[in-house]
Amino acid sequence: MKNFFRKLSLIILFFGFLSNSFAAEKVEYLKTDWSFKGLFGKFDRAALQRGYQVYTEVCSSCHSMKYLSYRNLAEKGGPEFTEDQAKAIAASFEVKDGPNEDGEMFTRPGKLSDKFVMPYENVKAAQAANGGAYPPDMSVLVKARGGGVDYIYSLLQGYEEPPAGITLDDGVYYNKYMYGNKIKMANQLSDGLVEYADGTNASVEQMSKDVTTFLMWAAEPHLESRHRMGFKAIVYLIILTILVYFSMKRIWSRVETEV
Amino acid sequence: MSDHEYTPKSKVGKWFNDRLPLLTLANHLTDYPTPKNLNYWWTFGGILTFCLITQIVTGLVLAMHYIAHADMAFDSVEHIMRDVNYGWLIRYIHANGASMFFLAVYIHIFRSLFYGSYKAPREIIWIIGIIIYLLMMAAAFMGYVLPWGQMSFWGATVITNLFSAIPLVGEGIVTWLWGGYSVDNPTLTRFFTLHYLIPFLILGLVVLHIWALHVPGNNNPVGIDVKKPSKDTVPFHPYIVIKDGFALLMFMIVFAFFVFYTPNILGHADNYIEADPLVTPAHIVPEWYLLPFYAILRSVPDKLLGVVAMLSAIFILAALPWLDTSKIRSAVFRPLYRQFYWILVADVLILGYVGAMPAEGLYLLIARVATAYYFLHFLVILPVLGFKEKTLPIPLSITEPVLGGSPNLATAKKREFK
């Protein structure tokens, strides 16, 4: 068995080395302490609520979140607004519904069961309003980008004057973390842009962190229960493995071969 | 099959067994004499059975909620992830399960290569295994297409386009595969159908694989024929069952870690972007388990020859029992083969690594050298080695490694690779 593990660990080391050399080619992203990482990682409720505020007040004018519903805002493991708060949030949006009995489409205040209202009617409309670039849907954005949360967090703070020698077309901006450094979204965040209800100072860094946390939850709404269940499952498996190991030893003690 | 006749004790049992000998089969499976010196590399057969069943069970549940339509597939996967009870768990088990399945199958194959398990009289087991492996690759590839993300779409485009390399009829075949003039809804629905079918074909082949195994019995680390049943064997139950169970549990811990803590690390981020026929991803990369073959494909400048090389790399394995001319099975007694074996392992890992890199410059050169070596190993080194290599003396049985107090007794014992 020793031999088996020696070889296995060599192979694992090799893969570790490989993945390290992959990582070496990437840009160093800004780092921050994400509360949702690690074995017991959980979302910071207040950060999620602030992040939702940043999303609605800043991002949502261009970026849709088509897989989220207002009810999600009150669900466990999320921002956990109270149900009344979530209802009020939903009601603050005009939702297109219909057709009614007369065959007419109409608008009504949003309900918990409604999906997040889309900023544009369709992709073409979104492109027309944004110089040909389609602002991507943000529901799973964190999982759809190589660097994940670190990438989004860095990108939001990565706007700079372009280095000498780089000319930018109209409507194109320089961002040191964007792939290829050219981005069609202008810098959106500035200190004090939103007024947080809980009095937190709305620095660019704070808003980036909050909205990225919110996006992480949007992409992985069951992250907390996944971590909780994972811990239980692995502890259970380890205990069972130990018990089975000793039963195995006992059974194999009847023959002289080692296991 | 076991030597002794089995008769059920109860009258009902006997009545039933005379008409359908299921109890005889069960008795054969529990009593099946297994070499007692099998090491942990032998536990991956059981682990693979577990992987197959896990994929089938989780896949069935996913299929209840998934919608195979180009406009709805991506949405339905998100529906599973968000709104289906424990849908995220089922999907992450299924997606990571594919990787775990391949991890186990590679260990299983390389165990066979090390201990010469493919040699007579086990050629049929080996060839069925290769067919299973091929079907696994087909199933995994089509499964990766189903979420209809960017990598799904472009991976499907690249791989199906390979068929266009076939002279004369290539283009026609590709159109036929697609069910149209590009990868689109008809492609998705037929991939879904086949993805659903293939696991059951694999299941049938696994039964044949095990049946074929139970005729000569297991090979073992020493690689000699074992008299069954004898002092060299133990009954499958409880000895092997508990040992396989222990190994499976350790495997499940690793599996669980991936599912619960890094469920997306083995996938590509681009597959969380919905398929867009107008936008090509910067790098189109297959899943990790296909990378060595992808590297072989790209290392040949000509498209047709590249496809031929890639397919040969797999099919050459089926000819392995005849390419390896050595009479000795286990690498334990083959000092030279042992070294070439580890070089081959490194070679395949290197191919996997360059398969993930852009095919240019140094990477391309490495890929070409590694591809050449891969074929050299099977076509030249193995056949020649069988004649040239001076093998170590092999023991006559597992319990008494060498008869007559041979000086090699200690060596043989030490080399048992526990």
XYZ file of C-alpha atoms in Angstrom:
677
model
C 0.000 0.000 0.000
C 2.904 2.343 0.762
C 4.220 1.878 -2.723
C 0.792 2.582 -4.172
C 0.514 5.853 -2.324
C 4.038 6.890 -3.217
C 3.285 6.569 -6.896
C -0.096 8.194 -6.579
C 1.370 11.199 -4.758
C 4.076 11.534 -7.428
C 1.388 11.703 -10.108
C -0.605 14.241 -8.106
C 2.546 16.331 -7.624
C 3.112 16.247 -11.361
C -0.382 17.569 -12.016
C 0.072 20.198 -9.341
C 3.193 21.314 -11.127
C 1.301 21.423 -14.423
C -1.529 23.538 -13.067
C 1.029 25.868 -11.483
C 2.740 26.422 -14.778
C -0.670 27.179 -16.292
C -1.246 29.780 -13.637
C 2.140 31.366 -14.165
C 1.049 32.746 -17.514
C -1.931 34.649 -16.157
C -2.059 38.259 -14.990
C -1.863 38.748 -11.253
C -5.372 39.709 -10.180
C -6.133 41.879 -7.194
C -6.793 39.735 -4.149
C -9.236 40.207 -1.360
C -10.594 38.009 1.424
C -13.731 36.360 0.051
C -15.970 35.104 2.826
C -17.364 32.327 0.617
C -14.083 30.523 -0.016
C -12.891 27.569 2.030
C -14.511 24.539 3.596
C -17.018 26.550 5.598
C -17.285 29.520 3.239
C -20.511 31.504 3.553
C -21.735 34.671 1.933
C -21.580 37.904 3.855
C -25.296 38.841 3.974
C -24.634 42.567 4.274
C -22.222 42.446 1.333
C -24.830 40.616 -0.760
C -27.467 43.227 0.051
C -25.044 46.041 -0.754
C -23.973 44.195 -3.872
C -27.584 43.954 -4.969
C -27.869 47.698 -4.495
C -24.821 48.297 -6.699
C -26.211 45.924 -9.298
C -29.629 47.625 -9.456
C -28.330 51.159 -9.318
C -25.337 50.747 -11.630
C -25.058 47.508 -13.610
C -28.707 46.727 -14.289
C -29.179 49.577 -16.720
C -27.199 47.516 -19.254
C -26.648 44.000 -17.818
C -29.506 41.555 -17.491
C -29.723 38.701 -14.961
C -32.187 36.502 -16.719
C -31.928 33.420 -14.507
C -32.723 35.219 -11.260
C -36.164 35.854 -9.814
C -37.104 38.381 -7.157
C -38.048 35.491 -4.874
C -34.371 34.449 -4.862
C -33.545 37.636 -2.948
C -35.449 36.334 0.071
C -34.246 32.739 -0.135
C -31.913 31.125 2.367
C -28.242 31.309 1.540
C -28.706 34.514 -0.465
C -28.966 38.203 0.459
C -31.864 37.080 2.689
C -33.966 40.190 2.380
C -37.177 39.685 4.319
C -40.102 38.572 2.224
C -41.693 42.008 2.546
C -38.500 43.684 1.409
C -38.255 41.341 -1.565
C -41.908 42.002 -2.432
C -41.269 45.743 -2.267
C -38.201 45.350 -4.484
C -40.210 43.331 -7.003
C -43.061 45.837 -6.929
C -40.675 48.677 -7.750
C -40.234 47.198 -11.245
C -42.722 47.371 -14.081
C -43.228 43.951 -15.595
C -44.732 43.375 -19.011
C -47.475 40.781 -18.884
C -50.314 39.546 -21.006
C -52.096 39.153 -23.218
C -55.188 39.944 -21.139
C -58.773 39.056 -22.103
C -58.788 41.784 -24.732
C -55.595 40.393 -26.236
C -53.601 43.393 -25.080
C -50.187 43.345 -23.399
C -50.059 45.392 -20.227
C -47.615 46.312 -17.490
C -48.058 45.637 -13.811
C -45.854 45.892 -10.718
C -43.452 42.946 -10.316
C -44.158 39.928 -8.109
C -41.783 37.588 -6.267
C -42.194 34.954 -8.974
C -41.075 37.304 -11.756
C -37.635 37.034 -13.293
C -35.387 40.092 -12.984
C -36.586 42.667 -15.494
C -34.325 42.846 -18.554
C -32.812 46.213 -19.461
C -33.340 45.679 -23.184
C -36.016 44.031 -25.282
C -33.499 41.806 -27.064
C -29.832 41.338 -27.897
C -30.000 43.628 -30.942
C -31.475 46.457 -28.895
C -28.736 45.980 -26.302
C -26.044 46.098 -28.964
C -27.570 49.165 -30.614
C -27.510 51.017 -27.304
C -23.923 50.009 -26.490
C -21.914 50.740 -29.592
C -22.284 47.221 -30.979
C -21.098 45.428 -27.841
C -23.567 43.214 -26.001
C -23.375 43.656 -22.231
C -23.265 39.995 -21.140
C -25.965 38.536 -18.934
C -24.604 38.495 -15.398
C -26.405 35.439 -13.967
C -23.442 33.087 -14.367
C -20.800 35.640 -15.341
C -18.432 34.725 -12.493
C -18.295 31.108 -13.678
C -17.960 32.146 -17.308
C -14.671 33.980 -16.822
C -11.307 32.294 -16.309
C -10.260 34.205 -13.209
C -13.718 34.027 -11.608
C -14.419 36.464 -8.795
C -10.838 37.740 -8.696
C -11.061 38.656 -12.365
C -14.353 40.564 -12.018
C -13.165 42.278 -8.833
C -9.935 43.372 -10.524
C -11.584 44.391 -13.774
C -13.897 46.809 -12.011
C -10.837 48.538 -10.564
C -8.541 48.065 -13.530
C -9.297 51.198 -15.573
C -6.197 53.201 -16.434
C -4.898 55.681 -18.936
C -3.661 53.627 -21.886
C 0.131 53.283 -22.032
C 1.887 55.337 -24.691
C 1.637 53.761 -28.122
C -1.839 52.327 -27.687
C -4.580 54.215 -29.433
C -8.152 53.513 -28.540
C -11.142 53.876 -30.825
C -14.150 55.832 -29.732
C -16.111 53.953 -27.078
C -13.206 51.654 -26.234
C -11.458 51.899 -22.882
C -8.220 50.611 -21.453
C -8.376 48.103 -18.621
C -5.296 46.312 -17.413
C -7.150 43.141 -16.413
C -9.362 42.751 -19.482
C -8.293 40.104 -22.013
C -6.475 42.137 -24.661
C -6.789 45.215 -22.392
C -9.533 46.766 -24.514
C -13.024 46.952 -23.108
C -16.180 48.538 -24.432
C -17.574 49.278 -20.990
C -16.498 52.618 -19.548
C -15.377 52.838 -15.946
C -18.634 52.688 -13.986
C -17.587 52.999 -10.382
C -16.432 56.103 -8.582
C -16.123 56.745 -4.865
C -19.463 57.561 -3.286
C -21.460 56.594 -6.390
C -24.101 54.799 -4.375
C -25.296 55.618 -0.906
C -25.304 52.399 1.085
C -28.307 51.991 3.327
C -26.146 50.515 6.094
C -23.782 53.480 6.079
C -20.762 51.605 4.713
C -18.348 53.879 2.904
C -18.933 53.317 -0.813
C -15.360 53.296 -2.057
C -14.649 51.804 -5.478
C -12.943 48.882 -3.777
C -15.897 48.298 -1.445
C -18.455 48.450 -4.250
C -16.370 46.117 -6.428
C -16.165 43.618 -3.628
C -19.855 43.838 -2.787
C -21.110 43.532 -6.326
C -18.711 40.671 -7.082
C -19.944 38.835 -3.982
C -23.479 39.381 -5.256
C -22.514 37.988 -8.674
C -20.911 34.952 -7.062
C -24.139 34.227 -5.230
C -26.117 34.795 -8.436
C -23.965 32.212 -10.235
C -23.923 29.728 -7.337
C -27.075 30.313 -5.284
C -26.659 26.991 -3.481
C -23.013 27.500 -2.540
C -23.695 27.584 1.193
C -25.700 24.385 1.295
C -23.102 22.808 -0.997
C -20.327 23.623 1.465
C -22.382 22.445 4.423
C -23.360 19.187 2.773
C -19.832 18.653 1.464
C -18.341 18.870 4.919
C -20.842 16.394 6.311
C -20.418 14.021 3.367
C -16.635 14.010 3.590
C -16.555 13.552 7.372
C -19.023 10.691 6.988
C -16.920 9.103 4.250
C -13.727 9.401 6.282
C -15.292 7.733 9.326
C -16.759 4.971 7.176
C -13.409 4.496 5.430
C -11.644 4.057 8.765
C -14.232 1.511 9.930
C -14.008 -0.407 6.676
C -10.229 -0.324 6.901
C -10.256 -2.066 10.266
C -12.849 -4.618 9.121
C -10.659 -5.287 6.119
C -7.612 -5.784 8.339
C -9.597 -8.187 10.478
C -10.893 -10.202 7.548
C -7.515 -10.385 5.869
C -5.812 -11.467 9.094
C -7.185 -14.950 8.274
C -4.702 -15.193 5.396
C -1.047 -14.323 5.707
C -1.033 -11.767 2.863
C -0.873 -8.117 3.927
C -3.411 -5.578 2.724
C -15.919 -20.890 -13.734
C -15.557 -22.482 -10.377
C -14.910 -26.190 -10.331
C -17.469 -27.455 -7.865
C -21.167 -27.910 -8.575
C -23.443 -25.691 -6.564
C -26.800 -26.883 -5.229
C -29.069 -24.511 -3.308
C -30.016 -25.747 0.132
C -33.726 -24.898 0.100
C -36.251 -26.730 -2.040
C -37.593 -23.524 -3.540
C -34.079 -22.403 -4.294
C -33.325 -25.661 -6.020
C -36.576 -25.526 -8.004
C -35.789 -22.017 -9.182
C -32.131 -22.691 -9.831
C -32.900 -25.711 -12.000
C -34.941 -23.428 -14.242
C -32.775 -20.284 -14.126
C -29.374 -20.798 -12.469
C -29.194 -17.307 -10.980
C -28.166 -18.737 -7.624
C -25.339 -20.631 -9.277
C -24.225 -17.341 -10.798
C -24.399 -15.554 -7.443
C -22.471 -18.397 -5.872
C -19.863 -18.228 -8.598
C -19.477 -14.469 -8.070
C -19.004 -14.752 -4.313
C -16.761 -17.810 -4.427
C -14.754 -16.655 -7.437
C -11.145 -17.522 -6.567
C -9.021 -14.368 -6.750
C -5.236 -14.207 -6.429
C -4.529 -13.042 -2.924
C -1.602 -10.833 -3.860
C -3.660 -8.300 -5.857
C -2.557 -4.798 -4.927
C -4.577 -1.577 -4.811
C -4.121 -0.886 -8.515
C -6.514 -3.817 -8.976
C -9.326 -2.077 -7.118
C -10.090 0.253 -10.017
C -12.256 -2.318 -11.793
C -14.785 -2.090 -8.984
C -14.365 1.675 -8.835
C -15.142 1.896 -12.551
C -18.336 -0.097 -12.099
C -19.323 2.382 -9.417
C -18.530 5.283 -11.772
C -20.672 3.821 -14.552
C -23.640 3.277 -12.277
C -23.279 6.758 -10.780
C -23.282 8.294 -14.262
C -26.332 6.317 -15.317
C -28.337 7.133 -12.190
C -27.480 10.854 -12.105
C -27.895 11.011 -15.879
C -31.402 9.609 -15.671
C -32.418 12.299 -13.202
C -30.798 15.029 -15.300
C -32.602 13.779 -18.406
C -35.917 14.284 -16.610
C -35.224 18.020 -16.363
C -32.960 18.728 -19.306
C -34.425 19.987 -22.599
C -32.552 18.955 -25.734
C -33.219 22.031 -27.814
C -30.704 24.589 -29.043
C -32.787 27.471 -27.644
C -33.545 25.886 -24.304
C -30.694 23.534 -23.388
C -28.561 26.176 -21.650
C -31.600 27.562 -19.808
C -32.679 24.105 -18.714
C -29.237 23.400 -17.255
C -29.494 26.626 -15.235
C -32.998 25.563 -14.216
C -31.482 22.323 -12.908
C -28.760 24.237 -11.072
C -31.167 26.688 -9.435
C -34.686 25.389 -9.118
C -34.618 21.581 -9.216
C -34.244 20.171 -5.698
C -30.592 19.188 -5.309
C -30.244 19.662 -9.062
C -26.865 21.311 -8.508
C -25.700 18.216 -6.644
C -26.875 15.805 -9.324
C -25.344 17.865 -12.124
C -22.019 18.402 -10.356
C -21.796 14.674 -9.589
C -22.507 13.879 -13.234
C -20.057 16.439 -14.644
C -17.238 15.616 -12.231
C -18.189 11.956 -12.423
C -17.083 11.940 -16.046
C -13.640 13.137 -15.012
C -13.437 10.669 -12.164
C -14.500 7.897 -14.552
C -11.632 8.745 -16.889
C -9.154 9.119 -14.037
C -10.073 5.606 -12.924
C -10.028 4.162 -16.432
C -6.557 5.554 -17.114
C -5.228 4.020 -13.911
C -6.970 0.751 -14.853
C -5.423 0.753 -18.345
C -1.937 1.633 -17.126
C -2.175 -1.071 -14.456
C -2.890 -3.526 -17.235
C 0.090 -2.227 -19.202
C 2.418 -2.608 -16.221
C 1.409 -6.108 -15.238
C 0.822 -7.406 -18.767
C -2.828 -8.184 -18.094
C -3.592 -7.922 -21.818
C -1.492 -10.980 -22.680
C -2.757 -14.480 -23.429
C -5.186 -15.760 -22.342
C -6.753 -12.343 -21.623
C -6.742 -10.713 -25.081
C -10.527 -10.630 -25.369
C -10.920 -8.922 -21.990
C -8.434 -6.333 -23.169
C -10.096 -5.725 -26.542
C -13.543 -5.390 -24.964
C -11.919 -2.920 -22.579
C -10.609 -0.853 -25.474
C -14.084 -0.783 -27.052
C -15.513 0.366 -23.711
C -12.870 3.086 -23.560
C -13.763 4.249 -27.092
C -17.457 4.360 -26.215
C -16.619 6.274 -23.042
C -14.857 8.906 -25.101
C -17.827 9.165 -27.453
C -20.266 9.422 -24.552
C -18.155 12.011 -22.735
C -17.738 14.116 -25.848
C -21.457 14.127 -26.607
C -22.288 14.773 -22.967
C -20.072 17.831 -22.994
C -22.081 19.170 -25.954
C -25.436 18.968 -24.158
C -25.185 22.098 -21.930
C -24.872 24.010 -25.212
C -22.199 26.376 -23.970
C -19.487 27.882 -26.120
C -17.071 24.969 -25.634
C -19.904 22.515 -26.274
C -20.721 24.123 -29.571
C -17.194 24.722 -30.805
C -15.863 21.427 -29.518
C -18.655 19.694 -31.440
C -17.814 21.752 -34.517
C -14.110 20.910 -34.388
C -14.539 17.200 -33.696
C -17.326 16.562 -36.215
C -15.348 18.525 -38.804
C -12.587 15.920 -38.503
C -14.741 13.595 -40.582
C -14.502 16.002 -43.487
C -10.890 14.827 -43.818
C -12.146 11.541 -45.285
C -11.560 11.746 -49.044
C -14.576 12.062 -51.383
C -17.372 11.350 -48.897
C -16.052 13.429 -45.978
C -18.201 16.520 -46.511
C -21.285 14.388 -46.993
C -20.613 12.501 -43.780
C -20.247 15.729 -41.819
C -23.561 17.061 -43.147
C -25.143 13.735 -42.251
C -23.687 13.858 -38.713
C -24.874 17.417 -38.186
C -28.296 16.842 -39.697
C -27.786 20.132 -41.517
C -25.073 22.448 -42.721
C -23.722 23.411 -39.332
C -23.856 22.214 -35.726
C -27.394 23.092 -34.744
C -30.539 21.773 -33.124
C -30.598 18.471 -35.065
C -27.012 17.838 -33.940
C -27.964 18.483 -30.331
C -30.965 16.163 -30.337
C -29.069 13.266 -31.909
C -26.136 13.758 -29.537
C -28.576 13.634 -26.651
C -30.090 10.424 -27.957
C -26.698 8.801 -28.407
C -25.451 10.102 -25.081
C -28.409 8.342 -23.489
C -27.828 5.128 -25.436
C -24.066 4.640 -25.104
C -23.897 4.077 -21.315
C -26.188 1.085 -21.701
C -23.984 -0.297 -24.456
C -21.065 0.182 -22.085
C -22.990 -1.607 -19.352
C -23.506 -4.593 -21.650
C -19.852 -4.628 -22.595
C -18.875 -4.423 -18.931
C -20.835 -7.635 -18.352
C -18.903 -9.270 -21.207
C -15.646 -7.783 -19.857
C -16.265 -9.382 -16.462
C -17.470 -12.629 -18.005
C -14.323 -12.834 -20.098
C -12.323 -12.089 -16.960
C -13.946 -14.897 -15.025
C -12.889 -17.507 -17.575
C -9.099 -17.340 -17.020
C -9.376 -15.439 -13.718
C -7.451 -12.358 -12.634
C -3.891 -11.665 -13.564
C -1.811 -10.651 -10.547
C 1.254 -8.559 -9.700
C 3.573 -11.511 -10.176
C 1.970 -12.230 -13.532
C 2.062 -16.022 -13.269
C -0.832 -18.422 -13.784
C -2.480 -19.237 -10.507
C -3.991 -22.591 -9.682
C -7.618 -22.050 -8.646
C -8.775 -22.479 -6.036
C -5.580 -22.994 -4.083
C -3.407 -21.524 -1.366
C -2.718 -18.694 -3.793
C -6.315 -17.551 -4.008
C -8.992 -16.140 -1.736
C -12.740 -16.161 -2.411
C -13.988 -12.895 -3.906
C -16.317 -12.447 -0.984
C -15.463 -11.223 1.613
C -11.786 -10.624 0.858
C -11.898 -8.707 -2.389
C -15.287 -7.147 -1.706
C -14.053 -5.449 1.463
C -10.771 -4.403 -0.113
C -12.508 -2.948 -3.195
C -14.968 -1.280 -0.857
C -12.173 0.345 1.125
C -10.493 1.610 -2.041
C -13.810 2.843 -3.411
C -14.435 4.848 -0.255
C -11.076 6.575 -0.589
C -11.892 7.305 -4.205
C -15.254 8.734 -3.136
C -13.540 11.130 -0.741
C -11.567 12.620 -3.634
C -14.724 12.613 -5.758
C -16.699 14.389 -3.037
C -13.998 17.001 -2.677
C -14.337 17.920 -6.342
C -18.138 17.908 -6.294
C -18.550 19.997 -3.147
C -15.563 22.299 -3.154
C -14.217 22.781 -6.680
C -17.053 21.614 -8.922
C -16.057 23.685 -11.931
C -12.276 23.373 -11.857
C -12.182 20.543 -14.409
C -14.511 22.285 -16.836
C -13.840 25.285 -19.019
C -15.201 28.709 -18.031
C -16.368 29.338 -21.611
C -18.971 26.625 -21.235
C -20.917 28.927 -18.945
C -21.381 31.214 -21.954
C -24.319 30.181 -24.088
C -23.372 28.797 -27.502
C -22.966 31.495 -30.124
C -22.253 30.365 -33.695
C -20.921 33.844 -34.525
C -18.254 34.057 -31.811
C -15.335 31.611 -31.761
C -13.568 31.148 -28.400
C -9.881 32.123 -28.287
C -8.736 28.555 -27.597
C -10.915 25.554 -28.268
C -9.793 22.912 -25.802
C -11.350 19.506 -25.177
C -11.810 18.092 -21.704
C -8.580 17.038 -19.986
C -9.051 13.321 -20.595
C -8.992 13.763 -24.355
C -5.969 16.073 -24.449
C -3.265 13.476 -25.307
C -5.190 12.461 -28.423
C -5.898 16.079 -29.275
C -2.145 16.721 -29.118
C -1.494 13.804 -31.488
C -4.151 15.117 -33.872
C -2.614 18.569 -34.007
C 0.982 17.413 -34.225
C 0.444 16.167 -37.776
C 0.348 19.010 -40.306
C -2.036 17.202 -42.654
C -5.680 17.023 -41.526
C -6.392 13.527 -42.824
C -3.127 12.097 -41.533
C -3.724 13.832 -38.212
C -7.071 12.080 -37.854
C -5.466 8.796 -38.898
C -2.706 9.268 -36.313
C -5.200 10.071 -33.573
C -7.354 7.044 -34.320
C -4.311 4.783 -34.686
C -3.114 5.913 -31.283
C -6.251 4.336 -29.820
C -6.588 1.330 -32.107
C -2.936 0.390 -31.704
C -3.860 -0.542 -28.150
C -6.152 -3.280 -29.458
C -3.157 -4.900 -31.184
C -1.068 -4.693 -28.025
C -1.334 -8.401 -27.080
C 0.443 -9.218 -30.345
C 2.834 -6.264 -30.415
C 4.253 -7.212 -27.037
C 6.282 -10.300 -27.825
C 7.517 -10.995 -24.317
C 6.299 -14.193 -22.677
C 6.634 -12.647 -19.248
C 3.551 -10.718 -18.139
C 4.523 -8.646 -15.151
C 6.935 -5.720 -15.500
C 8.216 -6.753 -12.090
C 10.356 -9.367 -13.866
C 11.124 -7.212 -16.900
C 13.817 -4.716 -15.881
C 13.985 -2.969 -19.266
C 10.276 -2.901 -20.005
C 9.734 -1.359 -16.584
C 11.811 1.643 -17.588
C 10.141 2.019 -20.961
C 6.784 1.752 -19.210
C 7.498 4.796 -17.072
C 8.800 6.681 -20.102
C 5.485 5.935 -21.824
C 3.566 7.217 -18.807
C 5.592 10.437 -18.907
C 5.111 10.636 -22.671
C 1.315 10.463 -22.381
C 1.313 13.066 -19.579
C 3.439 15.354 -21.732
C 1.050 14.850 -24.649
C -1.796 15.814 -22.361
C 0.026 18.937 -21.291
C 0.875 20.166 -24.798
C -2.663 19.245 -25.891
C -3.894 22.044 -23.628
C -1.396 24.537 -25.026
C -1.621 26.408 -28.330
C -0.209 24.308 -31.193
C 2.729 26.537 -32.027
C 6.471 26.949 -31.451
C 8.053 24.787 -28.781
C 4.731 23.171 -27.793
C 4.229 21.892 -31.308
C 7.748 20.498 -31.424
C 7.291 18.717 -28.090
C 3.949 17.356 -29.295
C 5.587 15.940 -32.416
C 8.428 14.275 -30.539
C 6.020 12.847 -27.978
C 3.679 11.573 -30.707
C 6.574 9.909 -32.516
C 7.707 8.302 -29.286
C 4.199 7.040 -28.522
C 4.134 5.061 -31.764
C 7.779 4.043 -31.397
C 6.967 2.498 -28.038
C 4.230 0.267 -29.412
C 5.555 -0.467 -32.890
C 9.292 -0.870 -32.265
C 10.276 -0.973 -28.609
C 7.676 -3.507 -27.447
C 8.178 -6.078 -30.245
C 11.973 -5.871 -30.040
C 12.074 -5.893 -26.256
C 10.369 -9.295 -26.139
C 13.341 -10.853 -27.902
C 16.214 -8.815 -26.476
C 15.274 -8.366 -22.846
C 16.869 -10.555 -20.211
C 14.032 -11.135 -17.754
C 14.346 -12.025 -14.106
C 13.459 -15.575 -13.015
C 9.752 -15.822 -12.242
C 8.389 -17.635 -9.204
C 6.318 -20.797 -9.609
C 3.542 -19.723 -7.304
C 2.515 -16.740 -5.245
C 2.976 -18.419 -1.870
C 6.250 -20.110 -2.750
C 7.887 -17.537 -5.012
C 10.691 -19.835 -6.189
C 11.022 -23.576 -5.700
C 14.110 -25.238 -4.344
C 15.515 -22.429 -2.243
C 16.521 -20.345 -5.226
C 18.654 -17.296 -4.414
C 15.983 -15.172 -6.088
C 13.414 -15.875 -3.426
C 14.078 -12.633 -1.627
C 14.012 -10.605 -4.841
C 10.749 -12.118 -5.911
C 9.157 -11.435 -2.549
C 10.380 -7.882 -2.473
C 9.166 -7.257 -5.991
C 5.633 -8.296 -5.252
C 4.626 -4.632 -5.223
C 2.315 -4.520 -2.279
